């Protein structure tokens, strides 16, 4: 009997080894090794639990009675808690998911069992969720003239000057060990012997003092000296349907800034589960007469992963119908906005999701559509592996551990740069009032994209700080804020085994805060969309047309306005009406 059991265990282990050799993470579309890892984490603890129960049964009198009473008590407590989580599943900041006979409903039983687990349960074994600070402090800064000064205790000081990737052609920005290697190859190392003058357009450096390291970022060129941008005639997005661009009566003649914070793989419920401080700070931004909040409760993803939803959001279609498609930030730049994008995962969205639709790999979408880009720091080998599996479970932009780089969370560098941009574009030294331009800033965050659903909580402090700062600074009087995702988590135990996980996957988070003057105009139109759209079926396609309308404000295309969130989507809208595939629809009338 024992020989048969040993043979069975040996066979299972051989199968696991073969599966590992076949797929240990590189085939990221299927999350192969993560799924294997999850299975092992169930298989091993389950067998240990069975062994412990058998041992206790052997040594404790009346064990069955004691065990039964314990299980009944625990089940009763869990049932009460689960009933509470069911009741708050659809809650938002100012309202909750309401049931209307004419509106779609999330399908199937919704028992959010994973809300019963204490925070950290699913990856406690992966180590601390905090970053270990560098042992020695490095005092380094870049002044307004681009002069880098450093003070540290070690005499051996090196400076890695990271390349500006904004102007790079598509061929240099492929992921899977291409983009990161180009960054490393074009990083220039210099020995620091005194203040170092940096060239224009260098956005970041790594200061290395002995065994300690520090990333320093800056905005270059400065807003006061940045050259004016004129879009090329052959791709100028302002030329399309120019006759349709007419100001509606009473449109405020103001141009809103736009701050766009994208948190990948974060459902409506997951936002409230893991970002509790941020939820409070976001709710506090709703101040009638200054800024008003909109939250979508039936916001439905358009695909399993990032592809479909972000393409719909950024170019307005899932399959481009024309070659050389330009993302939404090009629309903003063509209309006089300063545009910036921060990618915290060493990836270029345009190359990854639209690369095959360009006629030449020499084309630079970044140079065409962005004034500023920050990607290089997130390609450092201490965070993004330069060899082997760049998408593993324990290192890199999709890891289940704390994502740290030189003693700080990776996302902190992204927030720092966004803060620098806000200050520079609003109050920069030497910036004259007539030089100020509206801005469109994008911050792409990946903490939600990993199977345990636990890493997202590391984002809470820094995101809530940004929201509180926006509140105190008064920026929301002229800035539209978007915080949203593309889909909920599409791996892990909740997604794999529970219908509530399927609902969360289809229901990404969406919140938007608008200045009062803009919201007041929208709400006073004959057909005001925002109040009713909160409870209607919406998708990233409406987000795209909302952004297009803001990019052209106040001379927006009325056709874009009517397809945006500012106009009501039809009551009782079905998935078919919204462009959601029938086999993917989770919210049905």
Coordinates of C-alpha atoms in Angstrom, one line a residue:
X1 CA 0.0 0.0 0.0
X2 CA 2.8 2.4 1.0
X3 CA 4.6 1.6 -2.3
X4 CA 1.5 2.6 -4.3
X5 CA 1.2 5.9 -2.3
X6 CA 4.8 6.7 -2.9
X7 CA 4.5 6.0 -6.6
X8 CA 1.4 8.3 -6.7
X9 CA 3.2 11.1 -4.9
X10 CA 6.3 10.7 -7.2
X11 CA 4.1 10.8 -10.3
X12 CA 2.5 14.1 -9.1
X13 CA 5.9 15.6 -8.4
X14 CA 7.1 14.6 -11.9
X15 CA 4.1 16.2 -13.5
X16 CA 4.7 19.4 -11.5
X17 CA 8.3 19.4 -12.6
X18 CA 7.3 19.0 -16.3
X19 CA 4.7 21.7 -16.0
X20 CA 7.3 24.0 -14.5
X21 CA 9.6 23.4 -17.4
X22 CA 6.8 24.0 -19.9
X23 CA 5.6 27.2 -18.3
X24 CA 7.0 29.0 -15.3
X25 CA 5.7 32.4 -16.0
X26 CA 6.9 33.5 -19.4
X27 CA 3.6 32.5 -21.0
X28 CA 2.1 35.3 -19.0
X29 CA -1.2 35.3 -20.8
X30 CA -2.2 32.0 -19.1
X31 CA -0.5 32.9 -15.7
X32 CA 0.8 29.3 -15.8
X33 CA 3.2 29.1 -12.9
X34 CA 1.1 31.2 -10.7
X35 CA -1.8 28.8 -11.1
X36 CA 0.6 25.9 -10.3
X37 CA 1.8 27.8 -7.3
X38 CA -1.7 28.3 -6.0
X39 CA -2.5 24.6 -6.4
X40 CA 0.6 23.7 -4.4
X41 CA -0.4 26.1 -1.7
X42 CA -3.8 24.3 -1.4
X43 CA -2.4 20.8 -1.9
X44 CA 0.3 20.9 0.8
X45 CA -1.6 22.8 3.6
X46 CA -4.7 20.6 3.0
X47 CA -2.7 17.4 3.5
X48 CA -1.0 18.9 6.6
X49 CA -4.4 19.9 8.0
X50 CA -5.7 16.4 7.5
X51 CA -2.7 14.9 9.3
X52 CA -3.1 17.3 12.2
X53 CA -6.8 16.4 12.5
X54 CA -6.1 12.7 12.4
X55 CA -3.4 13.1 15.2
X56 CA -5.8 15.1 17.4
X57 CA -8.5 12.5 16.8
X58 CA -6.2 9.9 18.1
X59 CA -5.1 11.6 21.3
X60 CA -8.1 13.8 22.4
X61 CA -11.2 12.1 24.0
X62 CA -14.5 13.1 22.5
X63 CA -12.6 14.9 19.7
X64 CA -15.5 14.6 17.3
X65 CA -17.9 16.4 19.7
X66 CA -15.4 19.2 20.4
X67 CA -14.6 19.6 16.7
X68 CA -18.2 19.6 15.7
X69 CA -19.1 22.4 18.2
X70 CA -16.1 24.4 17.1
X71 CA -17.1 24.1 13.5
X72 CA -20.7 25.0 14.2
X73 CA -19.6 28.1 16.2
X74 CA -17.1 29.2 13.5
X75 CA -19.7 28.7 10.8
X76 CA -22.3 30.8 12.6
X77 CA -19.8 33.6 13.1
X78 CA -18.7 33.4 9.4
X79 CA -22.4 33.4 8.2
X80 CA -23.0 36.7 10.1
X81 CA -19.9 38.2 8.7
X82 CA -20.6 37.0 5.2
X83 CA -24.1 38.5 5.3
X84 CA -22.5 41.8 6.2
X85 CA -20.1 41.7 3.3
X86 CA -23.0 40.7 0.9
X87 CA -24.9 43.8 2.1
X88 CA -21.9 46.2 1.4
X89 CA -20.6 44.5 -1.8
X90 CA -22.2 47.2 -4.0
X91 CA -21.5 50.2 -1.7
X92 CA -19.7 53.3 -3.0
X93 CA -18.7 56.6 -1.6
X94 CA -21.9 58.5 -1.9
X95 CA -24.4 55.8 -3.0
X96 CA -24.6 52.1 -3.7
X97 CA -25.6 49.7 -6.4
X98 CA -29.4 50.0 -6.8
X99 CA -31.7 47.4 -8.1
X100 CA -34.0 48.7 -10.9
X101 CA -36.3 46.4 -12.8
X102 CA -35.1 47.9 -16.1
X103 CA -31.4 47.8 -15.4
X104 CA -29.1 44.9 -15.7
X105 CA -28.2 42.8 -12.7
X106 CA -24.9 40.9 -11.9
X107 CA -25.6 37.3 -12.6
X108 CA -25.4 34.3 -10.3
X109 CA -24.9 34.0 -6.5
X110 CA -22.7 36.6 -5.0
X111 CA -21.0 35.3 -1.8
X112 CA -17.8 37.3 -1.3
X113 CA -16.2 34.7 0.9
X114 CA -12.7 36.2 0.5
X115 CA -13.9 39.3 2.4
X116 CA -13.8 36.9 5.5
X117 CA -10.0 36.6 5.2
X118 CA -7.9 39.0 7.2
X119 CA -5.7 41.3 5.2
X120 CA -2.5 39.6 4.3
X121 CA -3.8 36.1 4.5
X122 CA -3.1 35.1 0.9
X123 CA 0.5 36.1 0.8
X124 CA 1.7 36.3 4.4
X125 CA 4.3 33.6 3.5
X126 CA 5.8 35.9 0.8
X127 CA 7.5 38.2 3.3
X128 CA 6.9 41.7 4.6
X129 CA 4.8 44.1 2.6
X130 CA 7.2 46.9 3.6
X131 CA 10.4 48.1 1.8
X132 CA 13.6 47.9 3.8
X133 CA 15.2 51.4 3.7
X134 CA 18.7 51.9 2.4
X135 CA 21.2 51.8 5.3
X136 CA 22.8 55.2 4.6
X137 CA 20.9 58.3 3.6
X138 CA 22.0 60.0 0.3
X139 CA 21.4 63.7 0.0
X140 CA 21.0 64.5 -3.7
X141 CA 19.0 67.0 -5.7
X142 CA 18.8 68.6 -9.1
X143 CA 18.3 72.3 -9.2
X144 CA 16.2 74.3 -11.7
X145 CA 19.2 74.6 -14.1
X146 CA 19.8 70.8 -14.2
X147 CA 22.8 70.8 -11.8
X148 CA 23.0 67.6 -9.8
X149 CA 24.6 67.8 -6.4
X150 CA 25.3 64.8 -4.1
X151 CA 26.3 64.4 -0.5
X152 CA 26.9 61.0 1.0
X153 CA 29.3 59.3 3.4
X154 CA 31.0 57.2 0.8
X155 CA 33.7 58.7 -1.4
X156 CA 32.9 56.3 -4.2
X157 CA 29.9 58.0 -5.9
X158 CA 28.6 57.0 -9.3
X159 CA 25.7 58.5 -11.3
X160 CA 23.7 56.4 -13.8
X161 CA 22.1 58.8 -16.2
X162 CA 18.9 57.2 -17.5
X163 CA 17.8 57.7 -21.1
X164 CA 14.8 59.7 -22.1
X165 CA 12.6 57.0 -23.7
X166 CA 9.9 59.3 -25.0
X167 CA 11.5 59.8 -28.4
X168 CA 12.3 56.1 -29.0
X169 CA 10.8 54.3 -32.0
X170 CA 8.4 51.4 -31.5
X171 CA 11.1 48.7 -32.2
X172 CA 13.0 49.7 -29.1
X173 CA 10.0 49.5 -26.8
X174 CA 8.9 45.9 -27.1
X175 CA 8.5 44.1 -23.8
X176 CA 9.8 40.6 -23.0
X177 CA 13.4 41.6 -22.3
X178 CA 13.7 44.2 -25.1
X179 CA 12.6 47.6 -23.7
X180 CA 14.5 47.1 -20.4
X181 CA 17.7 46.0 -22.2
X182 CA 17.7 49.1 -24.4
X183 CA 17.3 51.2 -21.2
X184 CA 20.3 49.5 -19.6
X185 CA 22.4 49.7 -22.8
X186 CA 21.8 53.5 -23.1
X187 CA 22.3 54.3 -19.5
X188 CA 25.5 56.3 -19.1
X189 CA 27.5 55.9 -15.9
X190 CA 29.7 58.8 -14.7
X191 CA 31.9 59.1 -11.6
X192 CA 30.8 62.0 -9.4
X193 CA 33.6 64.4 -8.5
X194 CA 31.5 67.5 -8.1
X195 CA 28.2 69.1 -9.2
X196 CA 27.2 67.5 -12.5
X197 CA 25.3 69.3 -15.3
X198 CA 22.6 67.1 -16.8
X199 CA 21.5 67.5 -20.4
X200 CA 18.0 68.7 -21.3
X201 CA 15.3 66.0 -21.5
X202 CA 17.0 63.7 -18.9
X203 CA 14.2 62.9 -16.5
X204 CA 15.9 60.6 -14.0
X205 CA 19.3 59.5 -12.6
X206 CA 20.3 56.8 -10.2
X207 CA 22.8 58.0 -7.6
X208 CA 25.0 55.1 -6.3
X209 CA 26.9 55.7 -3.1
X210 CA 28.7 52.6 -1.9
X211 CA 26.0 49.9 -1.5
X212 CA 23.2 52.5 -1.3
X213 CA 21.2 53.9 -4.2
X214 CA 18.7 56.6 -4.8
X215 CA 16.6 57.7 -7.8
X216 CA 16.2 61.4 -8.5
X217 CA 13.7 62.7 -11.0
X218 CA 13.0 66.1 -12.5
X219 CA 10.9 67.7 -15.2
X220 CA 12.9 68.7 -18.2
X221 CA 12.6 70.8 -20.2
X222 CA 11.1 73.3 -17.8
X223 CA 7.6 74.6 -18.6
X224 CA 8.9 78.1 -19.1
X225 CA 11.3 77.1 -21.9
X226 CA 9.5 74.1 -23.5
X227 CA 9.2 74.7 -27.2
X228 CA 5.7 75.1 -28.6
X229 CA 4.3 72.0 -30.3
X230 CA 2.8 71.9 -33.7
X231 CA 1.3 68.6 -34.8
X232 CA 2.3 67.2 -38.2
X233 CA -0.2 68.0 -40.9
X234 CA -0.6 64.4 -42.1
X235 CA -1.7 63.1 -38.6
X236 CA -3.3 66.3 -37.0
X237 CA -6.3 64.9 -35.2
X238 CA -7.9 68.4 -35.2
X239 CA -8.6 68.1 -39.0
X240 CA -11.1 65.3 -38.7
X241 CA -14.8 66.4 -38.6
X242 CA -13.7 70.0 -38.1
X243 CA -17.1 71.2 -39.2
X244 CA -18.7 69.4 -36.3
X245 CA -16.7 71.3 -33.7
X246 CA -19.1 74.0 -32.5
X247 CA -19.4 75.5 -29.0
X248 CA -22.8 74.7 -27.4
X249 CA -24.7 77.7 -25.9
X250 CA -23.4 78.6 -22.5
X251 CA -20.3 76.3 -22.6
X252 CA -17.8 77.7 -20.0
X253 CA -14.8 79.0 -21.9
X254 CA -12.3 77.3 -19.7
X255 CA -10.1 74.3 -20.3
X256 CA -9.8 71.7 -17.6
X257 CA -6.6 70.0 -16.6
X258 CA -6.9 66.2 -16.5
X259 CA -5.2 63.9 -14.0
X260 CA -5.7 60.2 -15.0
X261 CA -4.8 57.6 -12.5
X262 CA -5.0 54.0 -13.9
X263 CA -4.8 51.1 -11.4
X264 CA -4.7 47.8 -13.4
X265 CA -6.8 44.8 -12.4
X266 CA -8.8 46.5 -9.6
X267 CA -12.5 45.8 -9.2
X268 CA -15.1 48.1 -7.6
X269 CA -15.2 46.0 -4.5
X270 CA -11.4 45.5 -4.4
X271 CA -10.8 49.2 -4.3
X272 CA -12.9 49.5 -1.1
X273 CA -11.4 46.2 0.3
X274 CA -7.7 47.2 -0.1
X275 CA -7.6 51.0 -0.5
X276 CA -9.7 52.1 2.5
X277 CA -7.8 55.3 3.2
X278 CA -8.0 56.3 -0.5
X279 CA -11.7 55.7 -0.5
X280 CA -12.2 58.1 2.4
X281 CA -9.9 60.7 0.8
X282 CA -11.7 60.3 -2.5
X283 CA -15.1 60.8 -0.9
X284 CA -13.8 64.0 0.7
X285 CA -13.2 65.5 -2.7
X286 CA -17.0 65.7 -3.3
X287 CA -17.6 69.3 -2.2
X288 CA -20.6 70.8 -4.0
X289 CA -19.8 74.2 -5.4
X290 CA -16.2 73.3 -5.9
X291 CA -15.8 69.7 -7.2
X292 CA -18.3 66.8 -7.6
X293 CA -17.8 63.1 -7.6
X294 CA -19.2 60.5 -10.0
X295 CA -18.9 56.8 -9.5
X296 CA -20.1 54.1 -11.9
X297 CA -21.7 51.0 -10.3
X298 CA -22.4 49.0 -13.5
X299 CA -19.1 49.8 -15.2
X300 CA -18.3 46.6 -17.3
X301 CA -15.0 45.5 -18.7
X302 CA -14.8 44.6 -22.4
X303 CA -12.3 41.8 -22.2
X304 CA -10.6 39.3 -20.0
X305 CA -7.4 41.3 -19.7
X306 CA -6.0 44.8 -20.4
X307 CA -6.2 44.6 -24.2
X308 CA -9.8 45.3 -25.1
X309 CA -10.7 47.7 -22.4
X310 CA -7.7 49.9 -22.7
X311 CA -7.9 50.0 -26.5
X312 CA -11.5 51.0 -26.2
X313 CA -10.6 53.6 -23.7
X314 CA -7.6 55.1 -25.5
X315 CA -8.4 54.8 -29.2
X316 CA -12.2 54.3 -29.1
X317 CA -12.2 50.9 -30.8
X318 CA -11.1 47.4 -29.9
X319 CA -9.7 46.6 -33.4
X320 CA -8.2 49.6 -35.1
X321 CA -9.8 50.3 -38.4
X322 CA -7.0 52.5 -39.7
X323 CA -3.2 52.1 -39.7
X324 CA -1.0 54.1 -37.3
X325 CA -3.7 54.7 -34.6
X326 CA -2.9 57.5 -32.2
X327 CA -3.8 57.2 -28.5
X328 CA -6.0 59.7 -26.7
X329 CA -3.1 61.7 -25.3
X330 CA -2.2 62.7 -28.9
X331 CA -5.7 64.3 -29.1
X332 CA -4.9 66.3 -26.0
X333 CA -1.5 67.4 -27.2
X334 CA -2.8 68.4 -30.6
X335 CA -5.2 70.7 -28.9
X336 CA -2.6 72.6 -26.8
X337 CA -2.4 70.3 -23.7
X338 CA 0.9 69.4 -22.1
X339 CA 0.9 65.6 -22.0
X340 CA 2.8 63.2 -19.8
X341 CA 2.7 59.5 -19.1
X342 CA 4.3 57.5 -16.3
X343 CA 4.6 53.8 -16.8
X344 CA 5.7 51.9 -13.6
X345 CA 6.1 48.5 -15.2
X346 CA 8.8 49.0 -17.8
X347 CA 6.3 48.8 -20.6
X348 CA 5.1 51.0 -23.4
X349 CA 1.3 50.7 -23.8
X350 CA 1.2 51.8 -27.4
X351 CA 3.9 49.3 -28.5
X352 CA 2.4 46.4 -26.5
X353 CA -1.2 46.8 -27.6
X354 CA -1.1 48.7 -30.9
X355 CA 2.4 47.8 -32.2
X356 CA 1.1 45.5 -35.0
X357 CA -1.1 48.3 -36.4
X358 CA 1.8 50.6 -37.4
X359 CA 3.3 50.5 -40.8
X360 CA 6.8 51.2 -39.6
X361 CA 8.6 50.1 -36.4
X362 CA 10.7 53.2 -36.7
X363 CA 7.8 55.4 -35.8
X364 CA 7.9 57.1 -32.4
X365 CA 4.4 57.4 -30.9
X366 CA 5.9 58.9 -27.8
X367 CA 7.6 61.7 -29.7
X368 CA 4.3 62.4 -31.6
X369 CA 1.9 62.3 -28.6
X370 CA 3.8 63.1 -25.4
X371 CA 5.8 66.0 -23.9
X372 CA 7.1 64.0 -21.0
X373 CA 7.5 60.3 -20.3
X374 CA 8.9 58.4 -17.3
X375 CA 9.7 54.7 -17.8
X376 CA 13.5 54.2 -17.4
X377 CA 13.6 53.9 -13.6
X378 CA 11.2 51.0 -13.6
X379 CA 13.5 49.0 -15.9
X380 CA 16.3 48.8 -13.3
X381 CA 17.4 45.2 -12.8
X382 CA 17.0 45.5 -9.1
X383 CA 13.2 45.6 -9.8
X384 CA 12.7 44.3 -13.4
X385 CA 14.8 41.2 -14.0
X386 CA 17.2 41.6 -16.8
X387 CA 17.5 37.9 -17.5
X388 CA 15.2 35.0 -17.3
X389 CA 11.6 35.4 -16.3
X390 CA 10.6 39.1 -16.1
X391 CA 7.1 38.3 -15.0
X392 CA 7.6 36.0 -12.1
X393 CA 5.8 35.8 -8.8
X394 CA 8.7 37.0 -6.6
X395 CA 10.3 39.8 -8.5
X396 CA 9.1 42.3 -11.1
X397 CA 6.0 44.3 -11.9
X398 CA 3.6 41.4 -11.3
X399 CA 5.1 39.9 -8.2
X400 CA 3.1 38.8 -5.1
X401 CA 5.7 40.4 -2.8
X402 CA 6.2 44.1 -2.0
X403 CA 7.5 45.9 -5.1
X404 CA 10.5 47.8 -3.9
X405 CA 13.4 49.6 -5.5
X406 CA 16.2 51.2 -3.5
X407 CA 14.3 51.2 -0.2
X408 CA 11.0 52.6 -1.5
X409 CA 7.9 51.3 -3.1
X410 CA 8.2 51.4 -6.9
X411 CA 5.0 53.4 -7.2
X412 CA 6.4 56.2 -5.0
X413 CA 8.7 57.3 -7.8
X414 CA 5.7 57.6 -10.2
X415 CA 3.8 59.7 -7.7
X416 CA 6.9 61.9 -7.1
X417 CA 7.1 62.6 -10.8
X418 CA 3.4 63.4 -11.1
X419 CA 3.8 65.8 -8.1
X420 CA 6.8 67.5 -9.8
X421 CA 4.8 67.9 -13.0
X422 CA 1.8 69.4 -11.2
X423 CA 4.1 71.9 -9.5
X424 CA 6.1 72.7 -12.6
X425 CA 3.1 73.2 -14.9
X426 CA 1.1 75.3 -12.4
X427 CA 3.7 77.3 -10.5
X428 CA 7.1 76.6 -12.2
X429 CA 9.9 79.2 -11.8
X430 CA 9.9 81.7 -14.6
X431 CA 6.5 80.5 -15.9
X432 CA 4.5 83.5 -17.1
X433 CA 0.7 83.4 -16.9
X434 CA 0.5 83.5 -20.7
X435 CA 2.8 80.5 -20.9
X436 CA 0.5 78.2 -18.8
X437 CA -1.2 75.4 -20.7
X438 CA -3.7 72.9 -19.6
X439 CA -2.2 69.5 -18.9
X440 CA -3.1 65.8 -19.3
X441 CA -1.1 63.7 -16.8
X442 CA -1.3 59.9 -16.7
X443 CA -0.1 57.6 -14.0
X444 CA -0.2 53.8 -14.7
X445 CA 0.0 51.6 -11.6
X446 CA 0.3 47.8 -11.5
X447 CA -0.1 46.9 -7.8
X448 CA -3.6 45.4 -8.5
X449 CA -2.2 42.9 -11.0
X450 CA -1.1 39.8 -9.1
X451 CA -3.0 36.7 -7.9
X452 CA -3.2 37.2 -4.2
X453 CA -5.0 40.6 -4.3
X454 CA -2.8 41.7 -1.3
X455 CA -0.1 43.9 -2.9
X456 CA -2.7 46.6 -3.8
X457 CA -2.9 47.7 -0.1
X458 CA 0.7 48.9 -0.4
X459 CA -0.6 51.7 -2.6
X460 CA -3.1 53.1 -0.1
X461 CA -0.9 55.5 1.8
X462 CA 0.6 57.2 -1.3
X463 CA -2.7 57.4 -3.2
X464 CA -4.6 58.8 -0.3
X465 CA -1.8 61.4 0.1
X466 CA -2.2 62.5 -3.5
X467 CA -6.0 62.9 -3.1
X468 CA -5.6 64.8 0.1
X469 CA -3.0 67.1 -1.5
X470 CA -5.4 67.8 -4.4
X471 CA -8.1 68.7 -1.9
X472 CA -5.9 71.1 0.0
X473 CA -4.2 72.7 -3.0
X474 CA -7.5 73.8 -4.6
X475 CA -6.4 72.2 -7.9
X476 CA -9.8 70.5 -8.4
X477 CA -11.4 73.8 -9.1
X478 CA -9.8 73.5 -12.6
X479 CA -8.8 69.8 -12.8
X480 CA -10.8 66.7 -13.8
X481 CA -9.6 63.7 -11.9
X482 CA -10.1 60.1 -13.1
X483 CA -9.3 57.0 -11.0
X484 CA -10.2 53.8 -12.7
X485 CA -9.3 50.3 -13.8
X486 CA -9.7 48.1 -16.9
X487 CA -11.0 45.0 -15.2
X488 CA -11.0 43.2 -11.9
X489 CA -8.6 40.5 -10.9
X490 CA -8.4 37.7 -13.4
X491 CA -6.4 35.2 -11.6
X492 CA -6.2 33.8 -8.0
X493 CA -8.6 31.8 -5.9
X494 CA -11.4 34.3 -5.8
X495 CA -11.5 34.5 -9.6
X496 CA -11.0 30.7 -10.1
X497 CA -13.6 29.3 -7.7
X498 CA -16.2 31.9 -6.8
X499 CA -19.0 33.6 -8.9
X500 CA -18.3 36.7 -6.8
X501 CA -14.8 36.7 -8.3
X502 CA -16.3 36.5 -11.8
X503 CA -18.5 39.5 -11.0
X504 CA -15.6 41.5 -9.6
X505 CA -13.5 40.7 -12.7
X506 CA -16.3 42.2 -15.0
X507 CA -16.8 45.2 -12.7
X508 CA -13.7 47.5 -12.6
X509 CA -13.5 50.5 -10.4
X510 CA -14.4 53.9 -11.9
X511 CA -14.6 57.3 -10.2
X512 CA -14.4 60.8 -11.7
X513 CA -14.2 64.2 -10.0
X514 CA -15.1 67.3 -12.0
X515 CA -14.7 71.0 -11.3
X516 CA -18.1 72.6 -10.3
X517 CA -18.2 74.9 -13.3
X518 CA -17.9 71.9 -15.7
X519 CA -20.2 69.6 -13.8
X520 CA -22.8 72.4 -13.4
X521 CA -22.9 72.9 -17.2
X522 CA -23.2 69.2 -17.9
X523 CA -26.0 68.7 -15.3
X524 CA -28.0 71.6 -16.6
X525 CA -28.3 70.3 -20.2
X526 CA -31.7 68.9 -21.3
X527 CA -30.3 65.4 -21.1
X528 CA -27.9 65.2 -18.1
X529 CA -26.0 62.0 -18.2
X530 CA -23.8 61.8 -15.1
X531 CA -26.6 61.3 -12.4
X532 CA -28.3 58.5 -14.3
X533 CA -25.2 56.8 -15.8
X534 CA -24.0 56.0 -12.2
X535 CA -26.6 53.2 -12.2
X536 CA -26.6 52.2 -15.9
X537 CA -24.5 49.8 -17.8
X538 CA -21.4 51.6 -19.0
X539 CA -18.0 50.6 -20.5
X540 CA -14.6 52.1 -21.3
X541 CA -15.9 53.2 -24.6
X542 CA -17.9 56.0 -22.8
X543 CA -14.7 56.8 -21.0
X544 CA -12.9 57.4 -24.3
X545 CA -15.6 59.8 -25.6
X546 CA -15.6 61.6 -22.3
X547 CA -11.8 62.2 -22.6
X548 CA -12.2 63.3 -26.3
X549 CA -14.8 65.8 -25.2
X550 CA -12.6 67.2 -22.5
X551 CA -9.6 67.4 -24.9
X552 CA -11.6 69.7 -27.3
X553 CA -13.4 71.7 -24.6
X554 CA -15.1 74.1 -25.2
X555 CA -15.1 73.4 -29.0
X556 CA -16.0 69.8 -28.6
X557 CA -17.6 67.5 -31.2
X558 CA -21.3 67.2 -30.3
X559 CA -21.2 63.5 -31.6
X560 CA -18.4 62.8 -29.1
X561 CA -20.4 64.5 -26.3
X562 CA -23.4 62.4 -27.0
X563 CA -21.4 59.2 -26.7
X564 CA -19.6 60.3 -23.5
X565 CA -20.7 59.9 -19.9
X566 CA -22.0 63.5 -20.0
X567 CA -25.0 62.2 -22.0
X568 CA -27.3 59.4 -20.7
X569 CA -26.7 55.9 -22.0
X570 CA -30.1 54.2 -22.8
X571 CA -32.1 53.0 -19.9
X572 CA -32.2 49.2 -19.7
X573 CA -29.1 48.9 -21.8
X574 CA -28.1 45.4 -22.6
X575 CA -24.5 44.0 -23.1
X576 CA -25.2 43.7 -26.8
X577 CA -26.2 47.4 -26.9
X578 CA -23.0 48.3 -25.0
X579 CA -20.7 46.3 -27.3
X580 CA -20.0 43.5 -24.6
X581 CA -19.8 40.0 -26.0
X582 CA -22.7 37.7 -25.0
X583 CA -20.4 35.0 -23.7
X584 CA -18.6 37.6 -21.6
X585 CA -21.6 39.5 -20.2
X586 CA -22.0 39.4 -16.5
X587 CA -24.7 42.1 -16.1
X588 CA -28.0 41.1 -17.8
X589 CA -31.4 42.7 -17.9

